[in-house]
Amino acid sequence: MSVPISQMWTVTSYVIKQHLKRRKRYPLVLMLEPLFRCNLACKGCGKIQYPADILKKQLSFEQCMQADEECGAPIVSIPGGEPLLHPQMPQIVEALIKRKKYIYLCTNALLLEKKMDQYTPSKYLSFSIHMDGPEKEHDISVCLNGTYKRAVQAIKKTVERGFRVTTNTTIFDGHDGEHFRGFLDDMMALGVESMMLSPGYSYDKAPDQEHFLKRNQSYKFFRELLYRPKKSWKFNHSPLFLEFIAGSRHFECTPWGNPTYNIFGWQLPCYLLQEGYVPTFKDLMEKTEWHKYGQASGNPKCVNCMVHCGHEPTAVDYTFGSLKGFFATIKGTILGPNIIPPDSEKMPHLPHKKDVPLPVPDMAGVK
Ligand code: SF4
Ligand code: SF4
């Protein structure tokens, strides 16, 4: 089981309620970014490039509670920056647990062994460890040698202490999906509950702009990685999302599914783009021009984006929004996701507005 039954039930009943209320847009995961500072400086990071006065700032305990209250999503993901640097993080986590929120506390694990005793194991709390692939690839991605070994050590200790532990892996280009299959084996062997995968996003602010996957590169990588997935691999994803990143099906982005709150306010329109801020969650839902985003909009910032925070909520909504989606999810859960063989040239049909030229890259240059 990739998540506890109680979490699955909470999410299922929440989504069904949204459908019964006929809410067209609803949040699934609150992305609560309490600060931007970090103890690493990864080359693909789009969060740590702010000036020192911004990096010093952090959300207060009260702001975190207020954001959770306004949003009402059943899951709270706490990325950053490095959230373990926030002095009130144990109190914030404890209060969210009291509210019965399922929390993913995202960390690069460098401080985890030192700080873990500030937290209590709970079915509501999962440490989500940033692991960008096998040792060599991870250390290159985070720009610090030895980081993989330290994270592995921290994972072992955290699992031993009885915490839920998941991994969170961002994929950049130049990698061979076949080679990463051993990495998935290694993570499961450490005793993690499940793994998350996502193609990287080309943040404007990231120092490295050259190594983000184009859409067809994602298909290629994830077909190599996920074709005939091993039974031992557990993913913290809908099987339909895995089919999406491997190009077996297409989903449009639902950016409202993972609304983001940070020191500037509610971020428009998603976790990745920063097209403005509004003071309330209500404003975010009502004032954002949602039609301007997603692959079909032709927005160049969205054309190659396949990240989980934009598309996993679409997969979940599809599951509960139609019988077809429901049965596809059941099938994918029992038999594993339907992944097209890596040597296939089959591509999903990508919808687009008639007046916008189809901005899909071809396979030229795909390594
Ligand atoms: S660990 Fe995360 S927040 Fe820190 S620099 Fe790397 S990507 Fe950015
Ligand atoms: S496609 Fe990506 S960048 Fe565009 S709105 Fe969705 S999540 Fe944001």
GROMACS .gro file of C-alpha atoms and ligand atoms in nm:
model
  383
    1MET     CA    1   0.000   0.000   0.000
    2SER     CA    2   0.160   0.331  -0.107
    3VAL     CA    3  -0.039   0.544   0.143
    4PRO     CA    4  -0.232   0.448   0.459
    5ILE     CA    5  -0.593   0.347   0.399
    6SER     CA    6  -0.712   0.635   0.620
    7GLN     CA    7  -0.533   0.885   0.391
    8MET     CA    8  -0.677   0.723   0.081
    9TRP     CA    9  -1.024   0.735   0.234
   10THR     CA   10  -0.985   1.101   0.339
   11VAL     CA   11  -0.882   1.205  -0.011
   12THR     CA   12  -1.147   0.991  -0.181
   13SER     CA   13  -1.432   1.121   0.031
   14TYR     CA   14  -1.307   1.480  -0.004
   15VAL     CA   15  -1.295   1.459  -0.386
   16ILE     CA   16  -1.637   1.289  -0.403
   17LYS     CA   17  -1.780   1.570  -0.187
   18GLN     CA   18  -1.636   1.832  -0.425
   19HIS     CA   19  -1.804   1.655  -0.717
   20LEU     CA   20  -2.135   1.631  -0.531
   21LYS     CA   21  -2.113   2.005  -0.459
   22ARG     CA   22  -2.038   2.052  -0.831
   23ARG     CA   23  -1.725   2.254  -0.757
   24LYS     CA   24  -1.546   2.299  -1.085
   25ARG     CA   25  -1.220   2.397  -0.918
   26TYR     CA   26  -1.107   2.277  -0.579
   27PRO     CA   27  -0.772   2.242  -0.401
   28LEU     CA   28  -0.631   1.899  -0.331
   29VAL     CA   29  -0.292   1.982  -0.180
   30LEU     CA   30  -0.196   2.308  -0.011
   31MET     CA   31   0.162   2.397  -0.104
   32LEU     CA   32   0.272   2.580   0.208
   33GLU     CA   33   0.609   2.743   0.144
   34PRO     CA   34   0.717   2.876   0.482
   35LEU     CA   35   1.050   3.021   0.366
   36PHE     CA   36   1.283   3.032   0.067
   37ARG     CA   37   1.621   2.991   0.236
   38CYS     CA   38   1.802   2.661   0.213
   39ASN     CA   39   2.124   2.490   0.316
   40LEU     CA   40   2.183   2.372  -0.042
   41ALA     CA   41   2.205   2.558  -0.373
   42CYS     CA   42   2.079   2.317  -0.638
   43LYS     CA   43   2.132   2.425  -0.997
   44GLY     CA   44   1.769   2.362  -1.098
   45CYS     CA   45   1.616   2.539  -0.797
   46GLY     CA   46   1.381   2.827  -0.866
   47LYS     CA   47   1.332   2.925  -0.501
   48ILE     CA   48   1.662   3.030  -0.345
   49GLN     CA   49   1.767   3.315  -0.572
   50TYR     CA   50   1.594   3.590  -0.376
   51PRO     CA   51   1.798   3.868  -0.212
   52ALA     CA   52   1.912   3.820   0.147
   53ASP     CA   53   1.631   4.030   0.299
   54ILE     CA   54   1.369   3.801   0.139
   55LEU     CA   55   1.557   3.485   0.231
   56LYS     CA   56   1.555   3.595   0.593
   57LYS     CA   57   1.175   3.614   0.598
   58GLN     CA   58   0.945   3.329   0.691
   59LEU     CA   59   0.576   3.266   0.745
   60SER     CA   60   0.463   3.289   1.105
   61PHE     CA   61   0.281   3.005   1.279
   62GLU     CA   62  -0.041   3.209   1.256
   63GLN     CA   63  -0.001   3.269   0.882
   64CYS     CA   64   0.046   2.896   0.822
   65MET     CA   65  -0.269   2.815   1.019
   66GLN     CA   66  -0.465   3.087   0.840
   67ALA     CA   67  -0.356   2.956   0.498
   68ASP     CA   68  -0.462   2.604   0.593
   69GLU     CA   69  -0.795   2.733   0.722
   70GLU     CA   70  -0.867   2.928   0.404
   71CYS     CA   71  -0.765   2.653   0.166
   72GLY     CA   72  -0.921   2.350   0.335
   73ALA     CA   73  -0.731   2.088   0.132
   74PRO     CA   74  -0.689   1.749   0.300
   75ILE     CA   75  -0.315   1.733   0.224
   76VAL     CA   76  -0.053   1.994   0.311
   77SER     CA   77   0.283   1.974   0.138
   78ILE     CA   78   0.554   2.185   0.300
   79PRO     CA   79   0.836   2.256   0.054
   80GLY     CA   80   1.075   2.551   0.063
   81GLY     CA   81   1.357   2.637   0.082
   82GLU     CA   82   1.442   2.391   0.352
   83PRO     CA   83   1.147   2.381   0.594
   84LEU     CA   84   1.357   2.223   0.872
   85LEU     CA   85   1.533   2.561   0.897
   86HIS     CA   86   1.208   2.720   1.016
   87PRO     CA   87   1.227   2.753   1.396
   88GLN     CA   88   0.853   2.695   1.443
   89MET     CA   89   0.821   2.399   1.207
   90PRO     CA   90   0.761   2.140   1.485
   91GLN     CA   91   0.471   2.354   1.619
   92ILE     CA   92   0.329   2.407   1.271
   93VAL     CA   93   0.340   2.033   1.199
   94GLU     CA   94   0.187   1.947   1.536
   95ALA     CA   95  -0.100   2.191   1.483
   96LEU     CA   96  -0.170   2.058   1.133
   97ILE     CA   97  -0.172   1.703   1.268
   98LYS     CA   98  -0.430   1.812   1.526
   99ARG     CA   99  -0.637   1.934   1.232
  100LYS     CA  100  -0.602   1.586   1.078
  101LYS     CA  101  -0.413   1.712   0.777
  102TYR     CA  102  -0.185   1.469   0.593
  103ILE     CA  103   0.150   1.643   0.578
  104TYR     CA  104   0.443   1.594   0.343
  105LEU     CA  105   0.738   1.771   0.501
  106CYS     CA  106   0.984   1.809   0.213
  107THR     CA  107   1.350   1.812   0.304
  108ASN     CA  108   1.693   1.755   0.153
  109ALA     CA  109   1.758   1.550   0.470
  110LEU     CA  110   2.082   1.724   0.568
  111LEU     CA  111   1.929   1.837   0.899
  112LEU     CA  112   1.694   1.547   0.943
  113GLU     CA  113   1.895   1.334   1.187
  114LYS     CA  114   1.959   1.637   1.406
  115LYS     CA  115   1.596   1.758   1.404
  116MET     CA  116   1.394   1.438   1.389
  117ASP     CA  117   1.345   1.419   1.766
  118GLN     CA  118   1.146   1.742   1.749
  119TYR     CA  119   0.871   1.545   1.572
  120THR     CA  120   0.657   1.247   1.672
  121PRO     CA  121   0.577   0.964   1.432
  122SER     CA  122   0.218   0.989   1.312
  123LYS     CA  123   0.009   0.853   1.027
  124TYR     CA  124  -0.046   1.218   0.934
  125LEU     CA  125   0.324   1.303   0.892
  126SER     CA  126   0.553   1.191   0.614
  127PHE     CA  127   0.905   1.316   0.554
  128SER     CA  128   0.943   1.360   0.178
  129ILE     CA  129   1.313   1.332   0.098
  130HIS     CA  130   1.461   1.511  -0.200
  131MET     CA  131   1.653   1.242  -0.395
  132ASP     CA  132   1.731   1.332  -0.755
  133GLY     CA  133   1.845   0.988  -0.868
  134PRO     CA  134   2.142   0.756  -0.812
  135GLU     CA  135   2.441   0.885  -0.609
  136LYS     CA  136   2.634   1.050  -0.891
  137GLU     CA  137   2.328   1.212  -1.051
  138HIS     CA  138   2.188   1.329  -0.716
  139ASP     CA  139   2.512   1.490  -0.601
  140ILE     CA  140   2.551   1.668  -0.936
  141SER     CA  141   2.189   1.789  -0.921
  142VAL     CA  142   2.227   1.934  -0.570
  143CYS     CA  143   2.580   2.060  -0.641
  144LEU     CA  144   2.736   1.900  -0.331
  145ASN     CA  145   2.927   1.575  -0.313
  146GLY     CA  146   2.836   1.340  -0.031
  147THR     CA  147   2.474   1.457  -0.013
  148TYR     CA  148   2.330   1.129  -0.142
  149LYS     CA  149   2.512   0.927   0.126
  150ARG     CA  150   2.395   1.165   0.401
  151ALA     CA  151   2.036   1.149   0.277
  152VAL     CA  152   2.045   0.767   0.264
  153GLN     CA  153   2.176   0.757   0.621
  154ALA     CA  154   1.900   0.995   0.733
  155ILE     CA  155   1.632   0.789   0.555
  156LYS     CA  156   1.746   0.473   0.734
  157LYS     CA  157   1.737   0.642   1.075
  158THR     CA  158   1.399   0.808   1.009
  159VAL     CA  159   1.244   0.479   0.897
  160GLU     CA  160   1.391   0.306   1.205
  161ARG     CA  161   1.232   0.569   1.429
  162GLY     CA  162   0.891   0.475   1.289
  163PHE     CA  163   0.823   0.778   1.069
  164ARG     CA  164   0.656   0.759   0.732
  165VAL     CA  165   0.921   0.837   0.468
  166THR     CA  166   0.873   0.899   0.098
  167THR     CA  167   1.112   1.019  -0.170
  168ASN     CA  168   1.068   1.303  -0.412
  169THR     CA  169   1.267   1.284  -0.737
  170THR     CA  170   1.292   1.553  -1.003
  171ILE     CA  171   1.420   1.438  -1.340
  172PHE     CA  172   1.640   1.652  -1.563
  173ASP     CA  173   1.759   1.572  -1.914
  174GLY     CA  174   2.062   1.367  -2.014
  175HIS     CA  175   1.959   1.065  -1.808
  176ASP     CA  176   1.880   0.714  -1.912
  177GLY     CA  177   1.553   0.586  -1.765
  178GLU     CA  178   1.681   0.229  -1.767
  179HIS     CA  179   1.972   0.332  -1.542
  180PHE     CA  180   1.733   0.492  -1.292
  181ARG     CA  181   1.543   0.163  -1.241
  182GLY     CA  182   1.818   0.053  -1.000
  183PHE     CA  183   1.768   0.377  -0.806
  184LEU     CA  184   1.400   0.291  -0.752
  185ASP     CA  185   1.508  -0.053  -0.623
  186ASP     CA  186   1.758   0.113  -0.387
  187MET     CA  187   1.498   0.353  -0.245
  188MET     CA  188   1.245   0.078  -0.182
  189ALA     CA  189   1.518  -0.133  -0.017
  190LEU     CA  190   1.571   0.152   0.233
  191GLY     CA  191   1.217   0.096   0.356
  192VAL     CA  192   1.052   0.408   0.215
  193GLU     CA  193   0.676   0.395   0.194
  194SER     CA  194   0.653   0.522  -0.165
  195MET     CA  195   0.824   0.740  -0.424
  196MET     CA  196   0.727   1.053  -0.616
  197LEU     CA  197   0.857   1.137  -0.961
  198SER     CA  198   0.832   1.453  -1.165
  199PRO     CA  199   0.997   1.607  -1.468
  200GLY     CA  200   1.180   1.926  -1.365
  201TYR     CA  201   1.041   2.267  -1.448
  202SER     CA  202   1.238   2.540  -1.621
  203TYR     CA  203   1.211   2.814  -1.357
  204ASP     CA  204   1.309   3.157  -1.490
  205LYS     CA  205   1.528   3.202  -1.183
  206ALA     CA  206   1.709   2.867  -1.193
  207PRO     CA  207   2.081   2.903  -1.269
  208ASP     CA  208   2.072   2.600  -1.500
  209GLN     CA  209   1.828   2.658  -1.786
  210GLU     CA  210   1.959   2.390  -2.019
  211HIS     CA  211   1.869   2.063  -1.853
  212PHE     CA  212   1.492   2.065  -1.821
  213LEU     CA  213   1.302   1.795  -2.003
  214LYS     CA  214   1.095   1.884  -2.306
  215ARG     CA  215   0.763   1.701  -2.327
  216ASN     CA  216   0.886   1.430  -2.563
  217GLN     CA  217   1.203   1.383  -2.360
  218SER     CA  218   0.983   1.317  -2.058
  219TYR     CA  219   0.789   1.054  -2.250
  220LYS     CA  220   1.113   0.884  -2.352
  221PHE     CA  221   1.268   0.888  -2.005
  222PHE     CA  222   0.960   0.768  -1.821
  223ARG     CA  223   0.887   0.493  -2.073
  224GLU     CA  224   1.239   0.361  -2.018
  225LEU     CA  225   1.199   0.391  -1.643
  226LEU     CA  226   0.845   0.265  -1.595
  227TYR     CA  227   0.785   0.013  -1.873
  228ARG     CA  228   0.696  -0.314  -1.698
  229PRO     CA  229   0.726  -0.161  -1.351
  230LYS     CA  230   0.841  -0.391  -1.073
  231LYS     CA  231   0.583  -0.506  -0.821
  232SER     CA  232   0.813  -0.390  -0.539
  233TRP     CA  233   0.797  -0.026  -0.654
  234LYS     CA  234   0.539   0.184  -0.471
  235PHE     CA  235   0.452   0.530  -0.599
  236ASN     CA  236   0.278   0.813  -0.425
  237HIS     CA  237   0.092   0.888  -0.749
  238SER     CA  238  -0.223   0.794  -0.928
  239PRO     CA  239  -0.130   0.530  -1.190
  240LEU     CA  240  -0.291   0.766  -1.442
  241PHE     CA  241  -0.034   1.036  -1.360
  242LEU     CA  242   0.245   0.785  -1.434
  243GLU     CA  243   0.073   0.705  -1.765
  244PHE     CA  244   0.063   1.080  -1.835
  245ILE     CA  245   0.436   1.143  -1.778
  246ALA     CA  246   0.515   0.842  -1.996
  247GLY     CA  247   0.291   0.970  -2.276
  248SER     CA  248   0.027   0.695  -2.260
  249ARG     CA  249  -0.245   0.956  -2.208
  250HIS     CA  250  -0.282   1.333  -2.196
  251PHE     CA  251  -0.403   1.549  -1.909
  252GLU     CA  252  -0.442   1.924  -1.904
  253CYS     CA  253  -0.306   2.113  -1.606
  254THR     CA  254  -0.535   2.197  -1.314
  255PRO     CA  255  -0.314   2.452  -1.135
  256TRP     CA  256  -0.579   2.527  -0.872
  257GLY     CA  257  -0.535   2.169  -0.744
  258ASN     CA  258  -0.211   2.261  -0.562
  259PRO     CA  259  -0.247   2.627  -0.456
  260THR     CA  260   0.068   2.787  -0.317
  261TYR     CA  261   0.098   3.018  -0.020
  262ASN     CA  262   0.426   3.184   0.078
  263ILE     CA  263   0.564   3.507   0.230
  264PHE     CA  264   0.423   3.712  -0.061
  265GLY     CA  265   0.068   3.572  -0.032
  266TRP     CA  266  -0.127   3.332  -0.259
  267GLN     CA  267   0.077   3.281  -0.572
  268LEU     CA  268  -0.076   3.311  -0.921
  269PRO     CA  269  -0.138   3.072  -1.086
  270CYS     CA  270   0.063   2.775  -0.954
  271TYR     CA  271   0.362   2.653  -0.755
  272LEU     CA  272   0.600   2.722  -1.046
  273LEU     CA  273   0.498   3.050  -1.204
  274GLN     CA  274   0.496   3.376  -1.013
  275GLU     CA  275   0.257   3.596  -1.203
  276GLY     CA  276   0.144   3.792  -0.903
  277TYR     CA  277   0.008   3.747  -0.553
  278VAL     CA  278  -0.330   3.796  -0.390
  279PRO     CA  279  -0.407   3.823  -0.019
  280THR     CA  280  -0.673   3.554   0.009
  281PHE     CA  281  -0.737   3.205  -0.121
  282LYS     CA  282  -1.079   3.322  -0.242
  283ASP     CA  283  -0.911   3.588  -0.455
  284LEU     CA  284  -0.676   3.328  -0.602
  285MET     CA  285  -0.963   3.102  -0.706
  286GLU     CA  286  -1.184   3.381  -0.836
  287LYS     CA  287  -0.942   3.628  -0.991
  288THR     CA  288  -0.689   3.405  -1.168
  289GLU     CA  289  -0.738   3.386  -1.544
  290TRP     CA  290  -0.707   3.009  -1.548
  291HIS     CA  291  -0.767   2.981  -1.924
  292LYS     CA  292  -0.425   3.136  -1.981
  293TYR     CA  293  -0.244   2.831  -1.841
  294GLY     CA  294  -0.187   2.468  -1.932
  295GLN     CA  295  -0.057   2.305  -2.248
  296ALA     CA  296  -0.370   2.369  -2.456
  297SER     CA  297  -0.355   2.742  -2.384
  298GLY     CA  298  -0.038   2.766  -2.592
  299ASN     CA  299   0.129   2.959  -2.309
  300PRO     CA  300   0.500   2.898  -2.375
  301LYS     CA  301   0.562   2.869  -2.000
  302CYS     CA  302   0.322   2.574  -1.985
  303VAL     CA  303   0.386   2.394  -2.312
  304ASN     CA  304   0.650   2.156  -2.180
  305CYS     CA  305   0.536   2.150  -1.820
  306MET     CA  306   0.435   1.806  -1.693
  307VAL     CA  307   0.506   1.853  -1.324
  308HIS     CA  308   0.309   1.661  -1.067
  309CYS     CA  309   0.173   1.967  -0.885
  310GLY     CA  310  -0.015   2.072  -1.199
  311HIS     CA  311  -0.122   1.734  -1.333
  312GLU     CA  312  -0.162   1.489  -1.044
  313PRO     CA  313  -0.481   1.671  -0.932
  314THR     CA  314  -0.613   1.631  -1.287
  315ALA     CA  315  -0.554   1.256  -1.269
  316VAL     CA  316  -0.732   1.237  -0.932
  317ASP     CA  317  -1.023   1.446  -1.057
  318TYR     CA  318  -1.054   1.228  -1.369
  319THR     CA  319  -1.071   0.920  -1.146
  320PHE     CA  320  -1.371   1.048  -0.957
  321GLY     CA  321  -1.525   1.253  -1.237
  322SER     CA  322  -1.608   0.969  -1.477
  323LEU     CA  323  -1.662   0.594  -1.484
  324LYS     CA  324  -1.391   0.569  -1.749
  325GLY     CA  325  -1.143   0.740  -1.520
  326PHE     CA  326  -1.251   0.531  -1.224
  327PHE     CA  327  -1.206   0.199  -1.403
  328ALA     CA  328  -0.876   0.311  -1.558
  329THR     CA  329  -0.749   0.388  -1.208
  330ILE     CA  330  -0.865   0.054  -1.069
  331LYS     CA  331  -0.700  -0.124  -1.360
  332GLY     CA  332  -0.377   0.074  -1.318
  333THR     CA  333  -0.375   0.006  -0.944
  334ILE     CA  334  -0.421  -0.369  -0.984
  335LEU     CA  335  -0.217  -0.434  -1.297
  336GLY     CA  336   0.026  -0.139  -1.282
  337PRO     CA  337   0.020   0.168  -1.507
  338ASN     CA  338  -0.014   0.113  -1.878
  339ILE     CA  339   0.326   0.226  -2.007
  340ILE     CA  340   0.404   0.226  -2.379
  341PRO     CA  341   0.730   0.041  -2.472
  342PRO     CA  342   1.033   0.272  -2.491
  343ASP     CA  343   1.094   0.198  -2.860
  344SER     CA  344   0.738   0.302  -2.957
  345GLU     CA  345   0.686   0.631  -3.139
  346LYS     CA  346   0.325   0.653  -3.027
  347MET     CA  347   0.247   0.995  -2.883
  348PRO     CA  348  -0.068   1.117  -2.708
  349HIS     CA  349  -0.298   1.358  -2.888
  350LEU     CA  350  -0.237   1.708  -2.750
  351PRO     CA  351  -0.534   1.943  -2.773
  352HIS     CA  352  -0.467   2.306  -2.849
  353LYS     CA  353  -0.654   2.619  -2.939
  354LYS     CA  354  -0.715   2.648  -3.312
  355ASP     CA  355  -0.562   2.995  -3.329
  356VAL     CA  356  -0.245   2.891  -3.150
  357PRO     CA  357   0.022   2.704  -3.344
  358LEU     CA  358   0.086   2.365  -3.187
  359PRO     CA  359   0.401   2.432  -2.987
  360VAL     CA  360   0.514   2.074  -2.934
  361PRO     CA  361   0.883   2.000  -2.988
  362ASP     CA  362   0.965   1.713  -3.223
  363MET     CA  363   1.196   1.427  -3.133
  364ALA     CA  364   1.497   1.596  -3.293
  365GLY     CA  365   1.772   1.632  -3.040
  366VAL     CA  366   1.612   1.392  -2.794
  367LYS     CA  367   1.898   1.192  -2.648
  368SF4     S1  368   1.718   2.145  -0.163
  368SF4    FE1  369   1.527   2.217  -0.260
  368SF4     S2  370   1.499   2.429  -0.188
  368SF4    FE2  371   1.714   2.370  -0.140
  368SF4     S3  372   1.829   2.447  -0.313
  368SF4    FE3  373   1.778   2.233  -0.358
  368SF4     S4  374   1.583   2.243  -0.476
  368SF4    FE4  375   1.614   2.444  -0.375
  369SF4     S1  376   0.126   2.386  -1.690
  369SF4    FE1  377   0.284   2.397  -1.528
  369SF4     S2  378   0.357   2.610  -1.536
  369SF4    FE2  379   0.159   2.604  -1.642
  369SF4     S3  380   0.006   2.651  -1.488
  369SF4    FE3  381   0.026   2.429  -1.493
  369SF4     S4  382   0.175   2.379  -1.335
  369SF4    FE4  383   0.195   2.598  -1.379
   0.00000   0.00000   0.00000
